[in-house]
Coordinates of C-alpha atoms and ligand atoms in Angstrom, one line a residue:
M2 CA 6.9 -9.1 -23.0
Q3 CA 9.0 -12.2 -23.6
V4 CA 11.3 -11.3 -20.7
E5 CA 8.3 -10.8 -18.4
N6 CA 6.9 -14.2 -19.4
Q7 CA 10.2 -15.9 -18.7
E8 CA 10.3 -14.2 -15.3
L9 CA 6.8 -15.3 -14.6
K10 CA 7.7 -18.9 -15.2
Q11 CA 10.0 -18.9 -12.3
D12 CA 7.2 -18.0 -9.9
I13 CA 5.8 -20.9 -7.9
L14 CA 2.5 -19.2 -7.7
P15 CA 0.6 -17.9 -10.8
L16 CA 0.1 -14.4 -9.4
R17 CA -0.5 -11.4 -11.7
A18 CA -0.9 -8.3 -9.5
V19 CA -2.7 -6.9 -6.5
S20 CA -6.4 -7.3 -7.2
H21 CA -7.7 -5.0 -4.5
V22 CA -7.1 -3.8 -0.9
E23 CA -9.9 -4.3 1.6
I24 CA -10.1 -1.9 4.5
Y25 CA -12.2 -2.6 7.5
S26 CA -13.8 0.6 8.6
G27 CA -16.0 1.7 11.5
N28 CA -18.1 3.7 9.1
A29 CA -17.6 2.7 5.4
K30 CA -20.4 5.1 4.3
Q31 CA -18.4 8.2 5.5
S32 CA -15.0 6.8 4.6
A33 CA -16.2 6.2 1.0
Y34 CA -17.2 9.8 0.7
Y35 CA -13.6 10.8 1.8
Y36 CA -11.9 8.5 -0.7
R37 CA -14.2 9.7 -3.5
Q38 CA -14.0 13.5 -2.8
A39 CA -10.4 13.7 -1.5
F40 CA -8.6 10.8 -3.3
G41 CA -10.7 10.8 -6.4
F42 CA -12.0 7.2 -6.3
S43 CA -15.3 6.3 -8.0
F44 CA -18.0 4.2 -6.2
V45 CA -18.5 1.3 -8.6
G46 CA -19.9 -1.6 -6.6
Y47 CA -21.9 -2.2 -3.4
L48 CA -22.9 -5.2 -1.2
G49 CA -25.1 -5.0 1.8
P50 CA -28.7 -5.7 3.1
E51 CA -30.1 -4.4 -0.2
T52 CA -28.2 -7.1 -2.1
G53 CA -29.2 -9.8 0.4
V54 CA -26.1 -9.7 2.7
R55 CA -27.1 -9.3 6.3
D56 CA -23.8 -9.0 8.3
R57 CA -21.8 -6.3 6.5
V58 CA -21.7 -3.5 3.9
S59 CA -18.9 -3.1 1.4
Y60 CA -18.2 -0.2 -1.0
V61 CA -16.0 -0.9 -4.0
L62 CA -14.0 2.2 -4.9
Q63 CA -11.9 2.3 -8.1
Q64 CA -9.5 4.7 -9.8
D65 CA -7.9 3.3 -12.9
K66 CA -6.4 0.0 -11.7
V67 CA -6.5 0.8 -8.0
R68 CA -9.4 -0.8 -6.1
F69 CA -10.1 -0.2 -2.4
I70 CA -13.0 -2.1 -0.7
L71 CA -14.4 -0.4 2.4
T72 CA -16.2 -2.9 4.7
T73 CA -18.2 -2.2 7.9
P74 CA -19.9 -4.9 10.1
L75 CA -23.6 -4.9 10.7
E76 CA -23.6 -7.8 13.1
E77 CA -21.3 -9.4 15.6
D78 CA -18.7 -11.4 13.5
G79 CA -15.1 -11.5 12.8
I80 CA -14.9 -7.8 11.7
I81 CA -15.7 -6.3 15.1
P82 CA -12.8 -7.8 17.0
F83 CA -10.5 -6.6 14.2
L84 CA -11.9 -3.0 14.5
S85 CA -11.7 -2.9 18.3
K86 CA -8.1 -4.1 18.2
H87 CA -6.7 -2.2 15.3
G88 CA -9.1 0.6 14.4
D89 CA -9.7 1.2 10.7
G90 CA -7.0 -0.7 8.7
V91 CA -6.2 -3.0 5.9
R92 CA -7.6 -6.5 6.3
D93 CA -6.9 -8.0 2.9
I94 CA -4.2 -7.6 0.2
A95 CA -6.0 -9.6 -2.4
L96 CA -4.0 -11.0 -5.3
E97 CA -5.1 -11.7 -8.8
T98 CA -4.3 -15.2 -10.0
S99 CA -5.1 -17.7 -12.8
D100 CA -5.5 -20.5 -10.2
A101 CA -6.8 -19.8 -6.7
E102 CA -7.0 -23.4 -5.7
Y103 CA -3.4 -24.0 -6.6
C104 CA -2.2 -20.9 -4.7
F105 CA -4.2 -21.9 -1.7
K106 CA -3.0 -25.6 -1.7
T107 CA 0.6 -24.7 -2.4
T108 CA 0.9 -21.9 0.3
V109 CA -0.9 -24.0 2.9
E110 CA 1.4 -27.0 2.2
R111 CA 4.4 -24.6 2.6
G112 CA 3.1 -23.4 6.0
A113 CA 0.6 -20.6 5.5
V114 CA -2.4 -20.6 7.8
P115 CA -5.6 -21.2 5.9
V116 CA -8.4 -18.6 6.4
R117 CA -10.9 -19.5 3.7
E118 CA -11.1 -22.7 1.7
P119 CA -11.3 -22.4 -2.1
E120 CA -14.9 -21.5 -3.1
I121 CA -16.7 -20.5 -6.3
L122 CA -18.8 -17.3 -6.0
E123 CA -21.4 -16.9 -8.7
D124 CA -24.1 -14.6 -9.9
E125 CA -25.7 -13.7 -13.3
H126 CA -22.4 -12.1 -14.5
G127 CA -20.4 -15.3 -14.1
K128 CA -18.0 -17.0 -11.7
V129 CA -15.0 -16.2 -9.6
K130 CA -13.0 -18.6 -7.4
I131 CA -11.5 -17.3 -4.2
A132 CA -9.5 -18.6 -1.3
S133 CA -7.5 -16.9 1.5
V134 CA -4.5 -17.4 3.7
A135 CA -3.2 -15.4 6.7
T136 CA -0.1 -13.2 6.7
Y137 CA 1.4 -10.8 9.4
G138 CA -0.9 -9.5 12.2
D139 CA -4.6 -10.0 11.3
T140 CA -3.9 -9.3 7.6
I141 CA -4.8 -11.9 5.0
H142 CA -4.2 -12.6 1.3
T143 CA -7.2 -13.6 -0.8
F144 CA -6.4 -15.3 -4.1
V145 CA -8.9 -14.1 -6.7
E146 CA -9.4 -16.1 -9.9
N147 CA -11.7 -14.6 -12.4
I148 CA -13.2 -17.6 -14.2
D149 CA -15.6 -15.8 -16.6
Y150 CA -16.9 -12.8 -14.5
T151 CA -18.0 -9.7 -16.2
G152 CA -19.7 -7.8 -13.3
P153 CA -18.4 -4.7 -11.5
F154 CA -16.2 -6.5 -8.9
L155 CA -17.1 -9.9 -7.4
P156 CA -20.3 -12.0 -7.6
G157 CA -22.9 -10.5 -5.1
F158 CA -21.9 -6.9 -5.6
S159 CA -24.3 -4.6 -7.5
A160 CA -23.0 -2.1 -10.0
M161 CA -23.4 1.6 -9.2
P162 CA -24.4 4.3 -11.7
E163 CA -21.7 6.7 -12.8
D164 CA -20.2 8.4 -9.7
T165 CA -20.8 12.2 -10.0
L166 CA -19.2 12.8 -6.6
A167 CA -15.8 11.3 -7.5
R168 CA -13.0 13.8 -8.3
P169 CA -10.3 11.8 -10.0
V170 CA -6.6 12.9 -9.4
G171 CA -4.8 10.5 -11.8
L172 CA -3.9 7.6 -9.5
K173 CA -3.0 4.6 -11.8
H174 CA -2.0 1.5 -9.9
I175 CA -0.6 0.1 -6.7
D176 CA 3.2 0.3 -6.7
H177 CA 3.9 -1.4 -3.3
I178 CA 2.3 -2.2 0.0
V179 CA 4.3 -2.0 3.2
G180 CA 3.8 -4.2 6.3
N181 CA 5.1 -3.2 9.7
V182 CA 6.0 -6.1 12.0
D183 CA 7.2 -6.1 15.6
W184 CA 10.8 -5.9 16.9
N185 CA 13.0 -8.7 15.4
Q186 CA 10.1 -10.2 13.3
M187 CA 11.2 -8.9 9.9
D188 CA 13.3 -11.9 8.9
K189 CA 10.6 -14.3 9.9
W190 CA 8.1 -12.5 7.6
V191 CA 10.6 -12.1 4.8
D192 CA 11.2 -15.8 5.0
F193 CA 7.5 -16.4 4.9
Y194 CA 7.2 -14.6 1.5
L195 CA 10.4 -16.3 0.2
D196 CA 9.5 -19.9 1.3
V197 CA 5.7 -19.9 1.2
F198 CA 5.0 -17.6 -1.7
G199 CA 8.2 -18.2 -3.6
F200 CA 9.0 -14.5 -3.8
S201 CA 12.5 -13.1 -4.1
R202 CA 14.4 -10.4 -2.2
F203 CA 14.1 -7.2 -4.2
V204 CA 17.5 -5.8 -3.9
T205 CA 18.0 -2.1 -4.5
F206 CA 21.2 -0.1 -4.5
D207 CA 20.3 1.8 -1.4
D208 CA 20.1 -1.4 0.7
N209 CA 22.6 -0.6 3.4
D210 CA 22.5 0.1 7.2
I211 CA 23.5 3.7 6.8
S212 CA 19.9 4.7 6.6
T213 CA 19.0 2.7 9.8
E214 CA 20.2 5.3 12.2
Y215 CA 18.1 8.0 10.5
S216 CA 15.0 5.9 9.8
A217 CA 15.0 3.8 13.0
L218 CA 13.8 0.9 11.0
H219 CA 15.0 -2.1 9.1
S220 CA 13.3 -2.8 5.8
T221 CA 13.5 -5.7 3.3
V222 CA 11.5 -5.8 0.1
V223 CA 10.1 -9.0 -1.3
S224 CA 8.5 -9.3 -4.7
N225 CA 7.2 -11.9 -7.2
H226 CA 9.4 -12.4 -10.3
S227 CA 7.5 -10.0 -12.6
K228 CA 8.0 -7.3 -9.9
W229 CA 4.3 -6.3 -10.2
I230 CA 3.8 -7.3 -6.6
K231 CA 6.2 -5.6 -4.1
F232 CA 6.0 -5.9 -0.4
P233 CA 8.5 -4.0 1.8
I234 CA 8.5 -5.4 5.4
N235 CA 9.6 -3.1 8.2
E236 CA 10.6 -3.7 11.8
P237 CA 11.6 -1.1 14.4
A238 CA 15.3 -0.5 14.9
K239 CA 17.3 1.6 17.4
G240 CA 18.1 4.9 15.7
L241 CA 18.6 8.5 16.5
K242 CA 14.9 9.0 17.3
K243 CA 12.1 6.8 18.4
S244 CA 11.0 4.5 15.6
Q245 CA 7.8 5.4 13.8
I246 CA 7.4 1.6 13.4
E247 CA 7.3 1.2 17.1
E248 CA 4.6 3.9 17.3
Y249 CA 2.6 2.1 14.7
I250 CA 2.9 -1.3 16.5
T251 CA 1.7 0.3 19.7
F252 CA -1.4 2.0 18.2
N253 CA -2.2 -0.9 15.8
N254 CA -1.8 -3.4 18.6
G255 CA 0.6 -5.4 16.5
A256 CA 1.7 -5.9 12.9
G257 CA -0.3 -4.6 10.0
V258 CA -0.2 -2.6 6.7
Q259 CA 1.6 0.7 7.2
H260 CA 1.1 2.2 3.8
V261 CA -0.2 1.6 0.3
A262 CA 1.9 3.3 -2.4
I263 CA 0.0 4.3 -5.5
E264 CA 1.6 5.4 -8.8
T265 CA 0.7 8.5 -10.8
D266 CA 2.4 9.7 -14.0
D267 CA 2.1 13.3 -13.1
I268 CA 2.7 13.8 -9.4
I269 CA 2.6 17.6 -9.5
S270 CA -0.9 17.6 -11.0
T271 CA -2.1 14.7 -8.7
I272 CA -0.8 16.3 -5.5
S273 CA -2.2 19.8 -6.5
K274 CA -5.6 18.3 -6.9
M275 CA -5.4 16.1 -3.7
R276 CA -4.3 19.2 -1.6
E277 CA -7.2 21.2 -3.1
Q278 CA -9.6 18.3 -2.2
G279 CA -8.4 18.3 1.4
V280 CA -5.9 15.5 1.7
E281 CA -3.2 16.2 4.4
F282 CA 0.4 15.4 3.7
L283 CA 3.5 15.3 5.9
D284 CA 5.2 18.7 6.3
I285 CA 8.7 18.9 4.8
P286 CA 11.1 21.5 6.2
E287 CA 12.0 24.1 3.5
S288 CA 15.6 23.4 4.0
Y289 CA 15.1 19.9 2.5
Y290 CA 15.1 21.7 -0.9
D291 CA 18.3 23.7 -0.3
D292 CA 20.6 20.9 -1.4
L293 CA 18.1 18.7 -3.3
L294 CA 19.6 19.1 -6.7
D295 CA 23.1 18.5 -5.4
R296 CA 21.9 15.3 -3.9
V297 CA 19.7 13.9 -6.7
G298 CA 21.2 15.6 -9.8
P299 CA 19.2 17.1 -12.7
I300 CA 15.5 16.4 -12.8
D301 CA 12.8 17.3 -15.4
E302 CA 10.6 19.1 -12.9
D303 CA 10.9 22.7 -11.7
L304 CA 12.0 22.9 -8.0
E305 CA 9.3 25.5 -7.1
P306 CA 6.2 23.3 -7.4
L307 CA 7.9 20.4 -5.7
K308 CA 8.8 22.8 -2.8
K309 CA 5.3 24.3 -2.7
L310 CA 3.7 20.9 -2.6
N311 CA 6.3 19.2 -0.3
I312 CA 7.1 16.5 -2.8
L313 CA 10.3 14.5 -2.1
V314 CA 12.9 13.3 -4.6
D315 CA 15.3 10.4 -4.4
R316 CA 17.7 8.7 -6.9
D317 CA 19.1 5.3 -7.4
D318 CA 21.4 3.7 -10.0
K319 CA 18.4 3.3 -12.4
G320 CA 16.9 6.8 -12.3
Y321 CA 15.0 9.0 -9.9
M322 CA 11.5 9.1 -8.3
L323 CA 9.2 11.6 -6.7
Q324 CA 7.1 10.7 -3.6
I325 CA 5.0 12.1 -0.9
F326 CA 3.2 10.7 2.1
T327 CA -0.2 11.5 3.5
K328 CA -0.8 12.0 7.2
P329 CA -2.5 8.9 8.7
V330 CA -5.9 8.5 7.1
E331 CA -7.6 7.7 10.4
D332 CA -7.1 9.0 14.0
R333 CA -4.7 6.4 15.1
P334 CA -1.2 7.0 13.7
T335 CA -1.3 3.8 11.6
L336 CA -2.3 3.5 7.9
F337 CA -1.3 6.2 5.4
I338 CA -1.0 6.5 1.7
E339 CA 2.1 7.3 -0.5
I340 CA 1.8 8.8 -3.9
I341 CA 4.8 8.0 -6.1
Q342 CA 6.0 8.8 -9.6
R343 CA 8.9 6.7 -11.0
K344 CA 11.3 8.1 -13.5
G345 CA 13.5 5.0 -13.8
A346 CA 14.2 4.4 -10.1
E347 CA 13.2 1.0 -8.7
S348 CA 13.9 1.8 -5.1
F349 CA 11.6 3.1 -2.3
G350 CA 13.1 6.4 -1.2
K351 CA 15.5 5.5 1.6
G352 CA 17.7 8.4 0.8
N353 CA 14.9 10.7 2.0
F354 CA 15.3 9.5 5.6
K355 CA 18.7 11.0 5.9
A356 CA 17.9 14.0 3.8
L357 CA 14.9 14.8 6.0
F358 CA 16.9 14.2 9.2
V359 CA 19.6 16.5 8.1
S360 CA 17.2 19.2 7.0
I361 CA 15.3 19.1 10.3
E362 CA 18.6 19.5 12.1
R363 CA 19.4 22.4 9.9
E364 CA 16.1 24.1 10.8
Q365 CA 16.9 23.5 14.5
E366 CA 20.3 25.1 14.0
R367 CA 18.7 28.1 12.4
R368 CA 16.5 28.5 15.4
G369 CA 19.5 28.1 17.7
N370 CA 18.1 24.9 19.2
L371 CA 20.8 22.4 18.3
Ligands
FE2_485 FE1 6.7 3.3 0.2

């Protein structure tokens, strides 16, 4: 704990963690059902006409420390242009802080574009101070300072009775949130987090350009000093295939959040449940598992369930990790969700780009198509 506090002192902003992720959705009512039944979130708070708000509805969904807010517009306002441009997607990566006003003032002084001036929100459960600044694309960061609030989420939201529809799968907390930016824009946005937010480059041992030809992307990770907030930033790169980042940029009409990675401490059980509940994941060629143990060394898990569930494994100098990616969670090939279990590793799975590439070629060879 002492070490963590020392690290926190180096931060220029008093940020603790991701407070919540707000997703703008064309139909929050139906999306909420999907996240409750398929991903296991509980519906804990609501804001809309019934609570005196005329222009939007918001559903607060929570599983352990992960909070997704789904918001749909009811009237012409700033949400509709976002939805017509990007489709459903992440609007706000909100950050928990002990001083929202200071975060706003400091980041704006350092060059952030202000979105919402500091404001105290209040209801019978107490007060919260919030303020927002812009980041890449139409994404924003809201600084959330809980002054003395004891309600379900933020002032104005009503609490919901216990959610009998939710089917929890063991998701614990947000591990990292990835932003995709356009060609040659990565350095600009990395510098934004270094200069404006006072973050550091999060260097991992797999940081090298060998993966670029396989992944067709450049990626740099920035984090606050406690490492509780980690933001990889991707840009497209010329590789052996068309960049998936380029496809994202085309369908999202610009930069935005590519994926939210959520940690579990039992990925086999989590993914078994999610699959039963209808979540679709990327298909992995069987041959990926042929040389898995040669690549990553000994692991605690049996190979069979990993293979059956299509879970990927990667190792760095600190340990290993297991990960899996959902298919996009909307019709555009934009936002998706990663589920990750860390067993020491601090990196983000770059080794899998090459491993998947090689295994796809091996399958093509088996079919005589190479
Ligand atoms: Fe990731």
